[in-house]
Short mmCIF file of C-alpha atoms in Angstrom, two decimals:
data_model
loop_
_atom_site.label_atom_id
_atom_site.label_comp_id
_atom_site.label_asym_id
_atom_site.label_seq_id
_atom_site.Cartn_x
_atom_site.Cartn_y
_atom_site.Cartn_z
CA MET A 1 0.00 0.00 0.00
CA LYS A 2 2.87 2.32 0.87
CA LYS A 3 4.54 1.61 -2.50
CA ILE A 4 1.31 2.40 -4.33
CA PHE A 5 1.04 5.68 -2.47
CA ILE A 6 4.63 6.60 -3.36
CA LEU A 7 4.03 5.73 -7.01
CA MET A 8 0.90 7.88 -7.04
CA MET A 9 2.86 10.77 -5.56
CA LEU A 10 5.59 10.35 -8.19
CA PHE A 11 3.07 10.27 -11.04
CA SER A 12 1.40 13.35 -9.62
CA PHE A 13 4.76 15.14 -9.36
CA PHE A 14 5.88 14.30 -12.88
CA GLY A 15 2.43 15.08 -14.24
CA LYS A 16 2.65 18.50 -12.67
CA MET A 17 6.12 19.04 -14.08
CA MET A 18 4.99 17.99 -17.56
CA SER A 19 2.06 20.41 -17.42
CA GLN A 20 4.31 23.37 -16.64
CA THR A 21 5.21 25.99 -19.21
CA GLU A 22 8.87 26.87 -19.57
CA ARG A 23 9.08 30.61 -20.19
CA TYR A 24 12.28 31.98 -21.73
CA ILE A 25 12.43 35.74 -21.27
CA TYR A 26 14.25 38.01 -23.70
CA GLN A 27 15.18 41.65 -23.34
CA THR A 28 14.27 42.96 -26.76
CA GLU A 29 15.69 46.16 -28.22
CA VAL A 30 14.17 47.80 -31.30
CA ASN A 31 15.23 50.77 -33.36
CA PRO A 32 11.83 52.29 -34.18
CA ASP A 33 12.99 54.64 -36.92
CA THR A 34 15.98 54.22 -39.23
CA ILE A 35 15.55 57.68 -40.76
CA ASN A 36 15.47 59.84 -37.65
CA LEU A 37 17.99 59.56 -34.83
CA VAL A 38 16.10 58.00 -31.93
CA ASN A 39 16.92 55.77 -28.98
CA MET A 40 16.43 52.03 -29.02
CA LYS A 41 13.19 50.99 -27.33
CA VAL A 42 13.23 48.08 -24.90
CA GLU A 43 10.55 45.59 -23.92
CA ASN A 44 10.28 41.98 -22.79
CA THR A 45 9.31 39.20 -25.15
CA PHE A 46 8.57 35.62 -24.13
CA LEU A 47 9.08 32.21 -25.65
CA ASP A 48 6.70 29.82 -23.87
CA VAL A 49 7.52 26.15 -24.48
CA LYS A 50 5.23 23.26 -23.57
CA ASN A 51 4.75 19.76 -25.04
CA ASN A 52 6.62 20.36 -28.32
CA GLN A 53 4.65 23.57 -28.85
CA SER A 54 5.87 27.10 -28.39
CA LEU A 55 4.40 30.59 -28.26
CA PHE A 56 6.33 33.77 -29.01
CA ILE A 57 4.62 36.86 -27.60
CA SER A 58 5.48 40.20 -26.06
CA GLU A 59 4.90 40.83 -22.39
CA SER A 60 2.54 43.73 -23.15
CA LYS A 61 0.38 41.73 -25.54
CA LEU A 62 0.14 38.83 -23.12
CA LEU A 63 -0.92 41.18 -20.34
CA LYS A 64 -3.46 42.90 -22.57
CA ASP A 65 -4.95 39.70 -23.93
CA SER A 66 -5.20 38.03 -20.53
CA LEU A 67 -6.90 41.12 -19.10
CA THR A 68 -9.22 41.26 -22.12
CA ALA A 69 -10.21 37.65 -21.43
CA VAL A 70 -11.06 38.57 -17.83
CA LEU A 71 -13.16 41.54 -18.96
CA LYS A 72 -15.05 39.42 -21.46
CA GLN A 73 -15.76 36.86 -18.76
CA GLN A 74 -17.32 39.72 -16.82
CA GLY A 75 -19.42 40.73 -19.83
CA VAL A 76 -17.42 43.85 -20.71
CA THR A 77 -17.17 44.28 -24.50
CA GLU A 78 -16.29 47.96 -24.78
CA ILE A 79 -13.32 49.98 -23.54
CA LYS A 80 -14.25 53.37 -22.07
CA LYS A 81 -13.02 56.53 -23.73
CA SER A 82 -10.86 59.22 -22.19
CA LYS A 83 -11.54 62.95 -22.55
CA LYS A 84 -9.36 62.91 -25.67
CA ASP A 85 -11.55 60.16 -27.14
CA LYS A 86 -8.83 57.55 -26.81
CA SER A 87 -9.50 54.07 -25.51
CA GLU A 88 -8.44 53.59 -21.90
CA PHE A 89 -7.48 50.06 -20.93
CA PRO A 90 -7.81 49.16 -17.24
CA LYS A 91 -4.66 49.49 -15.17
CA LEU A 92 -2.74 46.57 -13.69
CA PRO A 93 -2.99 45.70 -9.97
CA ASN A 94 0.17 47.72 -9.26
CA GLY A 95 -1.40 50.83 -10.83
CA LYS A 96 0.71 50.80 -13.99
CA SER A 97 -0.70 50.85 -17.48
CA ILE A 98 -0.14 48.24 -20.16
CA GLN A 99 2.40 49.68 -22.56
CA PRO A 100 2.42 49.62 -26.37
CA THR A 101 4.41 46.88 -28.02
CA PHE A 102 6.34 46.45 -31.24
CA PHE A 103 5.04 42.89 -31.41
CA ASP A 104 1.26 43.19 -31.43
CA TYR A 105 0.77 39.62 -32.62
CA PHE A 106 1.74 36.15 -31.49
CA ILE A 107 3.53 33.29 -33.19
CA THR A 108 2.95 29.60 -32.57
CA LYS A 109 5.43 26.89 -33.52
CA ASN A 110 5.23 23.12 -33.61
CA GLN A 111 8.51 21.32 -33.05
CA GLU A 112 7.31 18.09 -34.64
CA ASP A 113 6.31 19.38 -38.07
CA LYS A 114 8.27 22.68 -37.83
CA SER A 115 5.17 24.70 -38.71
CA VAL A 116 5.12 28.40 -37.83
CA ASN A 117 1.88 30.42 -37.61
CA PHE A 118 1.77 34.21 -37.45
CA VAL A 119 -1.45 35.44 -35.80
CA GLU A 120 -2.97 38.90 -35.39
CA SER A 121 -6.21 39.92 -33.71
CA ILE A 122 -8.78 42.29 -35.16
CA GLY A 123 -11.06 42.88 -32.18
CA SER A 124 -12.25 39.41 -31.24
CA LYS A 125 -11.38 37.97 -34.66
CA GLN A 126 -8.09 36.47 -35.75
CA VAL A 127 -6.25 36.43 -39.05
CA TYR A 128 -3.23 34.20 -39.52
CA TYR A 129 -0.90 32.64 -42.05
CA GLN A 130 1.55 29.76 -41.99
CA GLU A 131 5.14 30.68 -42.75
CA ASP A 132 6.19 29.13 -46.06
CA ARG A 133 9.90 29.94 -46.13
CA LYS A 134 12.53 27.51 -44.88
CA MET A 135 15.07 28.40 -42.22
CA ASN A 136 18.42 27.82 -43.94
CA TRP A 137 20.99 28.42 -41.23
CA ASP A 138 24.73 28.56 -41.85
CA ILE A 139 26.23 27.14 -38.65
CA SER A 140 29.72 28.33 -37.75
CA ASN A 141 32.31 26.66 -35.56
CA GLN A 142 32.66 29.89 -33.57
CA ILE A 143 31.97 29.42 -29.86
CA SER A 144 31.40 32.06 -27.21
CA ASP A 145 29.93 32.54 -23.73
CA PHE A 146 26.60 34.22 -23.05
CA ASN A 147 24.66 34.39 -19.81
CA ASN A 148 26.54 31.40 -18.33
CA TYR A 149 25.99 29.24 -21.41
CA LYS A 150 28.32 28.05 -24.14
CA VAL A 151 26.82 29.35 -27.37
CA GLN A 152 27.56 28.73 -31.03
CA LYS A 153 27.17 31.14 -33.93
CA ALA A 154 24.78 30.73 -36.88
CA THR A 155 23.69 33.15 -39.60
CA MET A 156 20.79 33.35 -42.03
CA THR A 157 19.15 35.81 -44.42
CA PHE A 158 15.43 36.12 -43.73
CA GLY A 159 12.86 38.81 -44.44
CA GLY A 160 15.39 41.13 -46.07
CA ARG A 161 17.79 41.08 -43.12
CA THR A 162 20.85 39.00 -42.30
CA TRP A 163 20.46 37.56 -38.82
CA THR A 164 23.16 36.36 -36.44
CA ALA A 165 22.05 33.86 -33.81
CA TRP A 166 23.94 32.43 -30.87
CA PHE A 167 22.40 29.16 -29.73
CA ALA A 168 23.06 26.93 -26.73
CA PRO A 169 23.50 23.26 -27.74
CA GLU A 170 23.00 22.19 -24.11
CA ILE A 171 19.39 23.49 -24.17
CA LYS A 172 17.77 20.86 -26.36
CA ILE A 173 15.08 23.09 -27.79
CA SER A 174 15.21 23.90 -31.50
CA ASP A 175 13.53 27.27 -31.14
CA GLY A 176 14.06 30.96 -30.57
CA PRO A 177 12.51 34.44 -30.70
CA TYR A 178 10.09 35.53 -33.42
CA LYS A 179 9.69 32.92 -36.20
CA PHE A 180 13.20 31.53 -35.84
CA LEU A 181 13.78 27.83 -35.21
CA GLY A 182 15.72 24.90 -36.66
CA LEU A 183 19.04 25.11 -34.84
CA PRO A 184 20.39 22.29 -32.61
CA GLY A 185 19.76 24.28 -29.46
CA LEU A 186 17.82 27.27 -28.12
CA ILE A 187 18.69 30.68 -29.56
CA LEU A 188 19.82 32.87 -26.67
CA LYS A 189 20.96 35.91 -28.61
CA LEU A 190 19.71 37.17 -31.97
CA GLU A 191 20.35 40.37 -33.89
CA ASP A 192 20.15 41.66 -37.44
CA ASP A 193 22.96 43.10 -39.52
CA LYS A 194 21.58 46.64 -39.33
CA GLY A 195 21.44 46.68 -35.54
CA ASP A 196 17.71 47.40 -35.55
CA TYR A 197 16.56 44.31 -33.61
CA ARG A 198 18.28 42.55 -30.74
CA PHE A 199 16.92 39.70 -28.59
CA SER A 200 18.92 38.78 -25.48
CA PHE A 201 17.92 35.91 -23.20
CA THR A 202 17.80 36.98 -19.55
CA LYS A 203 16.26 34.11 -17.59
CA LYS A 204 13.92 31.13 -17.56
CA ILE A 205 10.95 30.58 -15.26
CA ASN A 206 8.46 27.72 -14.92
CA ILE A 207 4.76 28.51 -14.76
CA GLU A 208 2.19 25.94 -13.76
CA LYS A 209 -0.84 27.61 -15.36
CA ALA A 210 0.32 30.07 -17.99
CA PHE A 211 -2.22 32.03 -19.98
CA SER A 212 -1.76 30.89 -23.55
CA GLU A 213 -2.82 32.10 -26.97
CA VAL A 214 -4.47 29.74 -29.44
CA ILE A 215 -5.69 30.01 -33.00
CA LYS A 216 -9.48 30.13 -32.80
CA PRO A 217 -11.62 27.77 -34.89
CA ASP A 218 -13.19 30.73 -36.74
CA ALA A 219 -9.87 32.46 -37.48
CA ARG A 220 -9.43 33.70 -41.05
CA ARG A 221 -6.64 31.75 -42.69
CA SER A 222 -4.59 33.86 -45.06
CA THR A 223 -1.24 33.69 -46.84
CA ARG A 224 1.89 35.67 -46.24
CA ILE A 225 1.34 37.63 -49.45
CA ASN A 226 -2.36 38.39 -48.89
CA PHE A 227 -2.16 38.98 -45.15
CA ARG A 228 -2.66 42.75 -45.12
CA GLY A 229 -5.67 42.63 -47.44
CA ASP A 230 -7.33 39.86 -45.44
CA LYS A 231 -6.85 41.80 -42.21
CA GLU A 232 -8.51 44.89 -43.66
CA SER A 233 -11.33 42.75 -45.03
CA VAL A 234 -12.04 41.34 -41.58
CA ARG A 235 -11.87 44.80 -40.02
CA MET A 236 -14.32 46.23 -42.54
CA GLU A 237 -16.73 43.36 -41.97
CA MET A 238 -16.68 44.01 -38.23
CA VAL A 239 -17.21 47.75 -38.68
CA LYS A 240 -20.03 47.12 -41.14
CA ASN A 241 -21.71 44.75 -38.69
CA LYS A 242 -21.12 47.23 -35.84
CA ASP A 243 -19.39 44.53 -33.84
CA PRO A 244 -18.86 46.01 -30.33
CA GLU A 245 -15.70 43.99 -29.83
CA ILE A 246 -13.91 45.99 -32.51
CA ASN A 247 -13.43 48.53 -29.70
CA PHE A 248 -10.92 46.19 -28.09
CA ASP A 249 -8.91 46.43 -31.27
CA SER A 250 -8.72 50.22 -31.00
CA PHE A 251 -6.45 49.78 -27.99
CA ASN A 252 -3.98 47.92 -30.20
CA ARG A 253 -3.78 50.79 -32.64
CA MET A 254 -4.36 53.96 -30.62
CA ASN A 255 -0.65 54.88 -30.56
CA GLN A 256 0.34 53.48 -33.94
CA ARG A 257 0.89 55.17 -37.25
CA ASN A 258 -0.68 54.02 -40.51
CA GLY A 259 -2.37 51.06 -38.84
CA GLY A 260 0.73 49.13 -37.90
CA MET A 261 3.70 49.33 -35.57
CA ASN A 262 5.54 46.21 -36.54
CA GLY A 263 5.14 42.61 -37.52
CA GLY A 264 5.71 40.34 -40.47
CA PHE A 265 6.08 41.81 -43.93
CA GLY A 266 2.86 43.57 -44.90
CA GLY A 267 1.51 43.10 -41.38
CA GLN A 268 0.40 45.35 -38.57
CA GLN A 269 2.71 45.67 -36.92
CA GLY A 270 3.81 39.60 -17.89
CA MET A 271 5.06 37.28 -17.43
CA ASN A 272 1.44 36.42 -16.92
CA GLY A 273 1.45 33.10 -15.17
CA GLY A 274 -2.19 33.06 -14.15
CA MET A 275 -5.31 32.02 -15.99
CA PRO A 276 -7.95 34.71 -16.60
CA GLY A 277 -9.90 35.30 -13.43
CA SER A 278 -7.09 34.30 -11.08
CA GLU A 279 -5.99 36.59 -8.28
CA VAL A 280 -3.41 39.13 -9.34
CA GLY A 281 -3.38 41.45 -6.37
CA ASN A 282 -0.47 40.04 -4.41
CA GLY A 283 3.28 40.32 -4.68
CA GLN A 284 3.58 37.13 -6.70
CA ALA A 285 1.31 38.62 -9.33
CA ASP A 286 3.89 41.32 -10.08
CA ILE A 287 6.36 38.57 -10.98
CA GLN A 288 3.98 36.38 -12.93
CA MET A 289 2.16 39.20 -14.66
CA GLY A 290 5.52 40.59 -15.75
CA ASN A 291 5.10 44.15 -14.54
CA PRO A 292 8.18 46.05 -15.72
CA GLN A 293 11.12 45.55 -13.39
CA SER A 294 13.70 47.33 -15.51
CA ASN A 295 14.08 50.47 -17.59
CA SER A 296 11.81 49.18 -20.32
CA ALA A 297 9.80 50.91 -23.01
CA GLY A 298 6.93 51.68 -20.67
CA ASN A 299 8.65 53.70 -17.99
CA ASN A 300 7.88 57.14 -19.37
CA ALA A 301 5.17 58.81 -21.37
CA SER A 302 7.46 59.57 -24.32
CA THR A 303 7.38 55.92 -25.33
CA MET A 304 3.62 55.87 -25.76
CA ASN A 305 3.91 56.67 -29.45
CA PHE A 306 6.64 54.51 -30.93
CA GLY A 307 6.01 55.78 -34.44
CA ASN A 308 7.73 52.70 -35.82
CA THR A 309 8.76 52.87 -39.46
CA ASN A 310 11.12 49.94 -39.23
CA PRO A 311 9.37 46.57 -39.70
CA ILE A 312 11.17 43.44 -38.63
CA GLU A 313 10.75 42.01 -42.13
CA LEU A 314 11.80 44.29 -44.97
CA SER A 315 10.93 41.89 -47.78
CA ASN A 316 8.54 39.03 -48.43
CA LYS A 317 10.72 37.47 -51.13
CA TYR A 318 13.25 35.66 -48.94
#
C-alpha cells in the first residue's frame, strides 16, 4: 500500500512538471525609426515552451490579452473613452498601465512538423498565415559565452535582413525568438545586420498555469502575401456589422501610425502566469504578470507613441 502511495505521488509530481510551461524571457531592443535619430526601445518578449509547442509573444500583448479575457468573462465588451476620445485600458494591480508593443501579434510553432503560424487579432477575430519559407541556417564553428551558457554562432538571411544567432546546444530546444527555429539548441541571442533588432535571453521561469494564446476555430486563414488585405477585409466586416468587440482592437492601434507598428512583412505591426480570473493582487502577481522591473519601453510617457517605421521584415521574397 505504501509503495502504491509513493508511485501515485511520483506520477502526480511528474504530471505537474509535464504540465508546466517553460518561459524563456528576452530583453528585446528595437530601433523604431531608421531615418530619424532615436533611442532604441526596450521591452520583454517571451518564448513559452510546452509539449513540443511554443508561443512567441510580447509581455505587453500577453498582459493585454489576458486582461481582455477577464473583462469578457465579466461581460465587458467595450473599452471606455478618455476625454481625448482615446480608448483607456484598465490598469494593472500595481497601478501601472499596459504599454504599447512592437510585437502586437503572437507566433505559434510546432517542433514536430516545424510549422510556424503568425497570428494577429482584429477585435475578437483572428487572421493568420503559416510561414512558407525555410530556415536555412549557416552554422559556424565559432563558440562564445553568453549568460553562463556556451553558445555557437549561426547566420541566415530572412525577411530582407541578415540575422546572427547564438544558440546553446545544451538546451535541447530547436527554437528561438520571433519565427526563428531549426538550430540544434535554443537561440539565446539574436540580432540583425543593421542593428535594428536585438533579442537577449535573460532568464527562464516555470509557470504551472500560464495564460496561452491559441488560433481560434473561426480564425481567417490567409497567406503571407495576402495577409494585409485579409486583415482589412475582416476589419471592414466588423465595422459594417457594428461589432462592439472591434473597440478592443482600437487599444492595439491607438498609438500606432498608418495602422501598424511592426510585424511580419505587410503586417500590422507579464510574465502572466495566471489564468484569466485568477488573483493578481499580491506580490507574486507582479512577478507572474511581468510588470516592468527594468528600464523598459513603458517607464515614461514619451514611449507611448513609438512611431515605428522599421518593420522586422523588410521583404517578403526571402
